[in-house]
Amino acid sequence: MVSLLKRSLAIISILIIGYWLAQGLAGVPFGQDKMLVGHYYLQHVKEQTGAVNAVTAIVVNYRGFDTLGEVTVLFIASTGVGALLWRKKRERTAKTEGSVVLTTGVELLFPFIVMFGSYIFIHGHLTPGGGFPGGATIATAFLLLYMAFISYEIPHRLFENLEGIAGMSYVLVGLIGLAIGGYFLFDWIWQTWHWGTSNLGRLFSGGFIPVIYTIIGIKVGTELSGIVDNMLKEEVGE
Amino acid sequence: MSLPSISVYYFGAISLVLIGLYGVLVKKNLMKILISLSIMETGVNLLLISIGYVSGKSAPILSEGIGPAQAVDPIPQALVLTAIVIGVATTALALSTAMIIYEKYGTLNIEEIRRLRG
């Protein structure tokens, strides 16, 4: 047990920090319009990117470097988990198979969850969501398979290749933009080809946002499934 | 010393951060420390999102009836999207480190781990 002194010291210092933070935030009015760049984004998002969802347009188009860094962080995390938990002989050691209701339910639900995940990342420029939520949804489907079956394993070779190919094609899309438009992650589909300019708000619009979000969705889905796979395996004796 | 009057969203976000900080300071179990870090992260994300709110306006998805003048600030939402993914990545790394620590030391108590090493 932690001593009473330590607890009370922690509580006192936390209250001081909290008062200090609240004092600082009292100068930030809640619910008022504080946008500076936000107005520019909201007013120009349609003609500059072709997306109606301003958040995904910012994430992919205006601030695409952030997303590239984010994808890199996730890739390094999944590689790191793989490197930390690396053993020669690792297998799944689950003891009990799921009940009939669970296994049948998972088998029935699996295609629907994958379909819904794909829906989320394909429609990233129109509806809430995008590559990261869609990829996480797809990883959930594989997590369900891991939970329901004793000996299920993801197709490793396919998943690792998909992950690498998706990561490379994101950079490739950016490099094509560099070749066409003069800077990295230039939206060449929208600003050079004007492809989809006439059907704004429909599926085939949005410049390269659906392309990049499909790539990101595949990458995130395979990476999170790989992390789950690494964490659920245990070392077995020879 | 009077208490500053702040919005309930700011208050909740600050409270989440402070609860997480308390857990990091006081708890001895490594898993509880990781949970506290997750709670702190949630608090920071909530604070960012609530700073971007403009009262009476809707989500920044421009559709029928929602023009650029009726949307909230989209930038904090994009920032939080990034922050959530990074939080998940760091949590995954930290959890696998915790798994290795438990395999090696047989305990998750941070004091005992320190003793075994030294």
GROMACS .gro file of C-alpha atoms in nm:
model
  356
    1MET     CA    1   0.000   0.000   0.000
    2VAL     CA    2   0.106   0.349  -0.069
    3SER     CA    3   0.168   0.560   0.234
    4LEU     CA    4  -0.084   0.824   0.329
    5LEU     CA    5   0.185   1.092   0.303
    6LYS     CA    6   0.260   1.013  -0.059
    7ARG     CA    7  -0.106   1.003  -0.148
    8SER     CA    8  -0.184   1.336   0.011
    9LEU     CA    9   0.125   1.497  -0.141
   10ALA     CA   10   0.014   1.373  -0.484
   11ILE     CA   11  -0.339   1.503  -0.433
   12ILE     CA   12  -0.215   1.845  -0.317
   13SER     CA   13   0.024   1.889  -0.609
   14ILE     CA   14  -0.245   1.772  -0.853
   15LEU     CA   15  -0.491   2.023  -0.714
   16ILE     CA   16  -0.232   2.299  -0.761
   17ILE     CA   17  -0.168   2.189  -1.120
   18GLY     CA   18  -0.542   2.170  -1.183
   19TYR     CA   19  -0.601   2.519  -1.047
   20TRP     CA   20  -0.320   2.647  -1.265
   21LEU     CA   21  -0.459   2.479  -1.577
   22ALA     CA   22  -0.810   2.604  -1.505
   23GLN     CA   23  -0.675   2.955  -1.455
   24GLY     CA   24  -0.511   2.935  -1.795
   25LEU     CA   25  -0.818   2.795  -1.965
   26ALA     CA   26  -1.045   3.059  -1.813
   27GLY     CA   27  -0.908   3.295  -2.076
   28VAL     CA   28  -1.014   3.061  -2.356
   29PRO     CA   29  -1.388   3.115  -2.405
   30PHE     CA   30  -1.588   2.801  -2.471
   31GLY     CA   31  -1.816   2.785  -2.773
   32GLN     CA   32  -1.695   3.101  -2.940
   33ASP     CA   33  -1.559   3.132  -3.287
   34LYS     CA   34  -1.181   3.120  -3.248
   35MET     CA   35  -1.099   3.009  -3.601
   36LEU     CA   36  -0.818   3.176  -3.792
   37VAL     CA   37  -0.707   2.926  -4.053
   38GLY     CA   38  -1.023   2.723  -4.003
   39HIS     CA   39  -1.237   2.971  -4.196
   40TYR     CA   40  -1.005   2.949  -4.493
   41TYR     CA   41  -1.020   2.571  -4.489
   42LEU     CA   42  -1.398   2.562  -4.458
   43GLN     CA   43  -1.455   2.810  -4.738
   44HIS     CA   44  -1.207   2.666  -4.986
   45VAL     CA   45  -1.230   2.296  -4.911
   46LYS     CA   46  -1.478   2.220  -5.189
   47GLU     CA   47  -1.305   2.384  -5.482
   48GLN     CA   48  -0.951   2.313  -5.366
   49THR     CA   49  -0.980   1.948  -5.271
   50GLY     CA   50  -1.319   1.827  -5.391
   51ALA     CA   51  -1.403   1.680  -5.051
   52VAL     CA   52  -1.708   1.778  -4.850
   53ASN     CA   53  -1.563   1.642  -4.527
   54ALA     CA   54  -1.333   1.919  -4.412
   55VAL     CA   55  -1.154   1.706  -4.153
   56THR     CA   56  -1.033   1.444  -4.398
   57ALA     CA   57  -0.940   1.716  -4.647
   58ILE     CA   58  -0.718   1.874  -4.382
   59VAL     CA   59  -0.575   1.542  -4.272
   60VAL     CA   60  -0.489   1.420  -4.622
   61ASN     CA   61  -0.459   1.732  -4.833
   62TYR     CA   62  -0.369   2.048  -4.646
   63ARG     CA   63  -0.163   1.877  -4.379
   64GLY     CA   64  -0.064   1.559  -4.554
   65PHE     CA   65   0.277   1.550  -4.390
   66ASP     CA   66   0.113   1.493  -4.052
   67THR     CA   67  -0.061   1.187  -4.185
   68LEU     CA   68   0.257   1.054  -4.340
   69GLY     CA   69   0.429   1.094  -4.005
   70GLU     CA   70   0.133   0.932  -3.829
   71VAL     CA   71   0.145   0.631  -4.062
   72THR     CA   72   0.517   0.611  -3.994
   73VAL     CA   73   0.458   0.615  -3.618
   74LEU     CA   74   0.207   0.333  -3.648
   75PHE     CA   75   0.443   0.135  -3.870
   76ILE     CA   76   0.729   0.179  -3.623
   77ALA     CA   77   0.501   0.074  -3.336
   78SER     CA   78   0.395  -0.242  -3.514
   79THR     CA   79   0.755  -0.320  -3.606
   80GLY     CA   80   0.856  -0.249  -3.248
   81VAL     CA   81   0.592  -0.482  -3.107
   82GLY     CA   82   0.710  -0.749  -3.348
   83ALA     CA   83   1.073  -0.695  -3.250
   84LEU     CA   84   1.002  -0.692  -2.875
   85LEU     CA   85   0.791  -1.005  -2.879
   86TRP     CA   86   1.007  -1.191  -3.126
   87ARG     CA   87   1.080  -1.554  -3.040
   88LYS     CA   88   1.176  -1.850  -3.249
   89LYS     CA   89   0.887  -2.074  -3.158
   90ARG     CA   90   0.571  -1.883  -3.089
   91GLU     CA   91   0.229  -2.030  -3.122
   92ARG     CA   92  -0.118  -1.959  -3.006
   93THR     CA   93  -0.185  -2.136  -2.678
   94ALA     CA   94  -0.553  -2.063  -2.634
   95LYS     CA   95  -0.713  -2.333  -2.422
   96THR     CA   96  -1.079  -2.328  -2.509
   97GLU     CA   97  -1.262  -2.290  -2.833
   98GLY     CA   98  -1.546  -2.042  -2.832
   99SER     CA   99  -1.897  -2.174  -2.793
  100VAL     CA  100  -2.103  -2.263  -3.098
  101VAL     CA  101  -2.299  -1.940  -3.073
  102LEU     CA  102  -1.977  -1.737  -3.068
  103THR     CA  103  -1.805  -1.915  -3.356
  104THR     CA  104  -2.113  -1.910  -3.577
  105GLY     CA  105  -2.179  -1.549  -3.493
  106VAL     CA  106  -1.821  -1.451  -3.577
  107GLU     CA  107  -1.834  -1.640  -3.905
  108LEU     CA  108  -2.154  -1.460  -3.997
  109LEU     CA  109  -2.038  -1.117  -3.880
  110PHE     CA  110  -1.687  -1.124  -4.026
  111PRO     CA  111  -1.773  -1.031  -4.388
  112PHE     CA  112  -2.009  -0.758  -4.273
  113ILE     CA  113  -1.751  -0.597  -4.047
  114VAL     CA  114  -1.489  -0.606  -4.323
  115MET     CA  115  -1.741  -0.460  -4.566
  116PHE     CA  116  -1.834  -0.181  -4.325
  117GLY     CA  117  -1.468  -0.102  -4.261
  118SER     CA  118  -1.407  -0.075  -4.634
  119TYR     CA  119  -1.714   0.145  -4.663
  120ILE     CA  120  -1.572   0.380  -4.401
  121PHE     CA  121  -1.236   0.427  -4.567
  122ILE     CA  122  -1.366   0.446  -4.924
  123HIS     CA  123  -1.614   0.719  -4.829
  124GLY     CA  124  -1.365   0.920  -4.625
  125HIS     CA  125  -1.422   1.237  -4.827
  126LEU     CA  126  -1.801   1.227  -4.784
  127THR     CA  127  -1.888   1.083  -4.443
  128PRO     CA  128  -1.724   1.087  -4.100
  129GLY     CA  129  -1.438   0.845  -4.076
  130GLY     CA  130  -1.153   0.782  -4.308
  131GLY     CA  131  -0.855   0.555  -4.324
  132PHE     CA  132  -0.778   0.513  -3.957
  133PRO     CA  133  -1.127   0.429  -3.827
  134GLY     CA  134  -1.189   0.202  -4.127
  135GLY     CA  135  -0.862   0.019  -4.076
  136ALA     CA  136  -0.933  -0.020  -3.704
  137THR     CA  137  -1.276  -0.165  -3.786
  138ILE     CA  138  -1.119  -0.421  -4.017
  139ALA     CA  139  -0.866  -0.512  -3.750
  140THR     CA  140  -1.160  -0.567  -3.513
  141ALA     CA  141  -1.294  -0.832  -3.750
  142PHE     CA  142  -0.964  -1.020  -3.731
  143LEU     CA  143  -0.956  -0.975  -3.354
  144LEU     CA  144  -1.298  -1.144  -3.341
  145LEU     CA  145  -1.159  -1.438  -3.538
  146TYR     CA  146  -0.869  -1.462  -3.293
  147MET     CA  147  -1.106  -1.456  -2.999
  148ALA     CA  148  -1.343  -1.719  -3.131
  149PHE     CA  149  -1.109  -1.983  -3.272
  150ILE     CA  150  -0.822  -2.161  -3.100
  151SER     CA  151  -0.586  -2.194  -3.392
  152TYR     CA  152  -0.673  -1.902  -3.616
  153GLU     CA  153  -0.380  -1.708  -3.757
  154ILE     CA  154  -0.380  -1.425  -4.005
  155PRO     CA  155  -0.221  -1.500  -4.344
  156HIS     CA  156   0.118  -1.355  -4.247
  157ARG     CA  157   0.286  -1.342  -4.583
  158LEU     CA  158  -0.011  -1.169  -4.749
  159PHE     CA  159  -0.055  -0.920  -4.464
  160GLU     CA  160   0.310  -0.820  -4.441
  161ASN     CA  161   0.333  -0.770  -4.814
  162LEU     CA  162   0.010  -0.569  -4.820
  163GLU     CA  163   0.138  -0.348  -4.541
  164GLY     CA  164   0.462  -0.274  -4.721
  165ILE     CA  165   0.295  -0.217  -5.055
  166ALA     CA  166   0.039   0.019  -4.900
  167GLY     CA  167   0.310   0.221  -4.727
  168MET     CA  168   0.512   0.247  -5.045
  169SER     CA  169   0.215   0.347  -5.257
  170TYR     CA  170   0.134   0.633  -5.021
  171VAL     CA  171   0.483   0.772  -5.073
  172LEU     CA  172   0.450   0.697  -5.443
  173VAL     CA  173   0.129   0.902  -5.472
  174GLY     CA  174   0.312   1.186  -5.301
  175LEU     CA  175   0.610   1.153  -5.534
  176ILE     CA  176   0.385   1.160  -5.843
  177GLY     CA  177   0.250   1.488  -5.703
  178LEU     CA  178   0.607   1.611  -5.667
  179ALA     CA  179   0.672   1.528  -6.032
  180ILE     CA  180   0.352   1.689  -6.159
  181GLY     CA  181   0.279   1.979  -5.929
  182GLY     CA  182   0.612   2.072  -5.783
  183TYR     CA  183   0.567   1.971  -5.419
  184PHE     CA  184   0.532   1.652  -5.223
  185LEU     CA  185   0.172   1.524  -5.177
  186PHE     CA  186   0.039   1.759  -5.444
  187ASP     CA  187  -0.319   1.662  -5.528
  188TRP     CA  188  -0.262   1.581  -5.894
  189ILE     CA  189  -0.591   1.398  -5.952
  190TRP     CA  190  -0.792   1.707  -5.856
  191GLN     CA  191  -0.577   2.003  -5.946
  192THR     CA  192  -0.414   1.879  -6.267
  193TRP     CA  193  -0.660   1.630  -6.409
  194HIS     CA  194  -0.974   1.800  -6.271
  195TRP     CA  195  -1.113   1.451  -6.242
  196GLY     CA  196  -1.451   1.438  -6.066
  197THR     CA  197  -1.500   1.815  -6.064
  198SER     CA  198  -1.854   1.781  -6.195
  199ASN     CA  199  -1.987   1.538  -5.937
  200LEU     CA  200  -1.890   1.702  -5.611
  201GLY     CA  201  -2.033   1.521  -5.311
  202ARG     CA  202  -2.055   1.187  -5.490
  203LEU     CA  203  -1.828   0.888  -5.465
  204PHE     CA  204  -1.602   0.964  -5.761
  205SER     CA  205  -1.477   1.299  -5.645
  206GLY     CA  206  -1.243   1.422  -5.381
  207GLY     CA  207  -0.916   1.414  -5.573
  208PHE     CA  208  -0.674   1.168  -5.423
  209ILE     CA  209  -0.837   1.154  -5.079
  210PRO     CA  210  -1.023   0.824  -5.149
  211VAL     CA  211  -0.709   0.676  -5.303
  212ILE     CA  212  -0.489   0.768  -5.009
  213TYR     CA  213  -0.751   0.666  -4.756
  214THR     CA  214  -0.789   0.327  -4.918
  215ILE     CA  215  -0.414   0.283  -4.892
  216ILE     CA  216  -0.412   0.400  -4.529
  217GLY     CA  217  -0.711   0.180  -4.443
  218ILE     CA  218  -0.538  -0.130  -4.576
  219LYS     CA  219  -0.218  -0.038  -4.399
  220VAL     CA  220  -0.379   0.034  -4.062
  221GLY     CA  221  -0.597  -0.278  -4.082
  222THR     CA  222  -0.305  -0.509  -4.151
  223GLU     CA  223  -0.084  -0.339  -3.894
  224LEU     CA  224  -0.331  -0.356  -3.607
  225SER     CA  225  -0.411  -0.719  -3.693
  226GLY     CA  226  -0.037  -0.787  -3.686
  227ILE     CA  227  -0.006  -0.626  -3.341
  228VAL     CA  228  -0.294  -0.840  -3.213
  229ASP     CA  229  -0.132  -1.148  -3.365
  230ASN     CA  230   0.201  -1.073  -3.198
  231MET     CA  231   0.043  -1.012  -2.859
  232LEU     CA  232  -0.172  -1.325  -2.857
  233LYS     CA  233   0.112  -1.566  -2.925
  234GLU     CA  234   0.315  -1.729  -2.656
  235GLU     CA  235   0.642  -1.909  -2.647
  236VAL     CA  236   0.613  -2.285  -2.654
  237GLY     CA  237   0.880  -2.533  -2.549
  238GLU     CA  238   1.065  -2.733  -2.808
  239MET     CA  239  -0.820   3.279  -0.430
  240SER     CA  240  -1.142   3.230  -0.617
  241LEU     CA  241  -1.207   2.938  -0.845
  242PRO     CA  242  -1.199   3.035  -1.211
  243SER     CA  243  -1.528   2.971  -1.389
  244ILE     CA  244  -1.465   2.743  -1.682
  245SER     CA  245  -1.685   2.534  -1.906
  246VAL     CA  246  -1.782   2.186  -1.790
  247TYR     CA  247  -1.599   2.037  -2.091
  248TYR     CA  248  -1.273   2.205  -1.993
  249PHE     CA  249  -1.330   2.094  -1.636
  250GLY     CA  250  -1.385   1.734  -1.745
  251ALA     CA  251  -1.080   1.735  -1.966
  252ILE     CA  252  -0.859   1.878  -1.693
  253SER     CA  253  -1.001   1.628  -1.444
  254LEU     CA  254  -0.918   1.338  -1.675
  255VAL     CA  255  -0.562   1.460  -1.716
  256LEU     CA  256  -0.526   1.502  -1.339
  257ILE     CA  257  -0.674   1.159  -1.264
  258GLY     CA  258  -0.424   1.010  -1.505
  259LEU     CA  259  -0.142   1.205  -1.343
  260TYR     CA  260  -0.249   1.084  -0.999
  261GLY     CA  261  -0.241   0.726  -1.121
  262VAL     CA  262   0.105   0.767  -1.267
  263LEU     CA  263   0.234   0.920  -0.944
  264VAL     CA  264   0.076   0.688  -0.693
  265LYS     CA  265   0.011   0.347  -0.847
  266LYS     CA  266   0.265   0.068  -0.823
  267ASN     CA  267   0.124  -0.174  -1.080
  268LEU     CA  268   0.263  -0.126  -1.428
  269MET     CA  269  -0.070  -0.201  -1.595
  270LYS     CA  270  -0.243   0.062  -1.380
  271ILE     CA  271   0.021   0.315  -1.483
  272LEU     CA  272  -0.045   0.236  -1.848
  273ILE     CA  273  -0.419   0.276  -1.792
  274SER     CA  274  -0.349   0.613  -1.629
  275LEU     CA  275  -0.147   0.721  -1.930
  276SER     CA  276  -0.440   0.626  -2.154
  277ILE     CA  277  -0.677   0.831  -1.938
  278MET     CA  278  -0.445   1.133  -1.958
  279GLU     CA  279  -0.439   1.097  -2.335
  280THR     CA  280  -0.818   1.093  -2.348
  281GLY     CA  281  -0.827   1.409  -2.141
  282VAL     CA  282  -0.590   1.590  -2.373
  283ASN     CA  283  -0.792   1.485  -2.678
  284LEU     CA  284  -1.116   1.599  -2.514
  285LEU     CA  285  -0.961   1.935  -2.433
  286LEU     CA  286  -0.845   1.985  -2.793
  287ILE     CA  287  -1.185   1.896  -2.935
  288SER     CA  288  -1.374   2.119  -2.693
  289ILE     CA  289  -1.151   2.417  -2.772
  290GLY     CA  290  -1.259   2.385  -3.135
  291TYR     CA  291  -1.629   2.387  -3.057
  292VAL     CA  292  -1.842   2.680  -3.173
  293SER     CA  293  -2.180   2.679  -3.001
  294GLY     CA  294  -2.478   2.597  -3.215
  295LYS     CA  295  -2.279   2.477  -3.514
  296SER     CA  296  -2.253   2.130  -3.655
  297ALA     CA  297  -1.983   1.890  -3.773
  298PRO     CA  298  -1.752   2.020  -4.048
  299ILE     CA  299  -1.899   1.801  -4.319
  300LEU     CA  300  -2.037   2.040  -4.577
  301SER     CA  301  -2.364   1.906  -4.707
  302GLU     CA  302  -2.713   2.036  -4.771
  303GLY     CA  303  -2.795   2.305  -4.520
  304ILE     CA  304  -2.448   2.308  -4.367
  305GLY     CA  305  -2.233   2.568  -4.531
  306PRO     CA  306  -1.890   2.694  -4.428
  307ALA     CA  307  -2.058   2.933  -4.184
  308GLN     CA  308  -2.239   2.657  -3.993
  309ALA     CA  309  -1.945   2.431  -3.918
  310VAL     CA  310  -1.716   2.407  -3.618
  311ASP     CA  311  -1.340   2.439  -3.639
  312PRO     CA  312  -1.207   2.135  -3.830
  313ILE     CA  313  -0.841   2.174  -3.735
  314PRO     CA  314  -0.858   2.038  -3.376
  315GLN     CA  315  -1.047   1.737  -3.508
  316ALA     CA  316  -0.768   1.665  -3.755
  317LEU     CA  317  -0.512   1.707  -3.476
  318VAL     CA  318  -0.702   1.470  -3.249
  319LEU     CA  319  -0.727   1.212  -3.528
  320THR     CA  320  -0.348   1.215  -3.538
  321ALA     CA  321  -0.313   1.213  -3.161
  322ILE     CA  322  -0.544   0.914  -3.114
  323VAL     CA  323  -0.347   0.700  -3.357
  324ILE     CA  324  -0.019   0.794  -3.195
  325GLY     CA  325  -0.169   0.713  -2.855
  326VAL     CA  326  -0.274   0.369  -2.975
  327ALA     CA  327   0.073   0.308  -3.117
  328THR     CA  328   0.252   0.405  -2.796
  329THR     CA  329   0.008   0.203  -2.586
  330ALA     CA  330   0.072  -0.105  -2.800
  331LEU     CA  331   0.447  -0.066  -2.759
  332ALA     CA  332   0.417  -0.008  -2.385
  333LEU     CA  333   0.191  -0.312  -2.343
  334SER     CA  334   0.436  -0.540  -2.520
  335THR     CA  335   0.715  -0.402  -2.301
  336ALA     CA  336   0.501  -0.483  -1.998
  337MET     CA  337   0.453  -0.838  -2.129
  338ILE     CA  338   0.831  -0.882  -2.157
  339ILE     CA  339   0.887  -0.735  -1.810
  340TYR     CA  340   0.638  -0.979  -1.661
  341GLU     CA  341   0.804  -1.272  -1.838
  342LYS     CA  342   1.145  -1.166  -1.713
  343TYR     CA  343   1.070  -1.063  -1.355
  344GLY     CA  344   0.748  -1.242  -1.279
  345THR     CA  345   0.595  -0.926  -1.136
  346LEU     CA  346   0.448  -0.598  -1.253
  347ASN     CA  347   0.522  -0.407  -0.933
  348ILE     CA  348   0.759  -0.126  -1.027
  349GLU     CA  349   0.940  -0.126  -0.693
  350GLU     CA  350   1.019  -0.495  -0.710
  351ILE     CA  351   1.134  -0.461  -1.069
  352ARG     CA  352   1.376  -0.190  -0.960
  353ARG     CA  353   1.508  -0.405  -0.679
  354LEU     CA  354   1.568  -0.705  -0.901
  355ARG     CA  355   1.769  -0.503  -1.147
  356GLY     CA  356   1.994  -0.330  -0.896
   0.00000   0.00000   0.00000
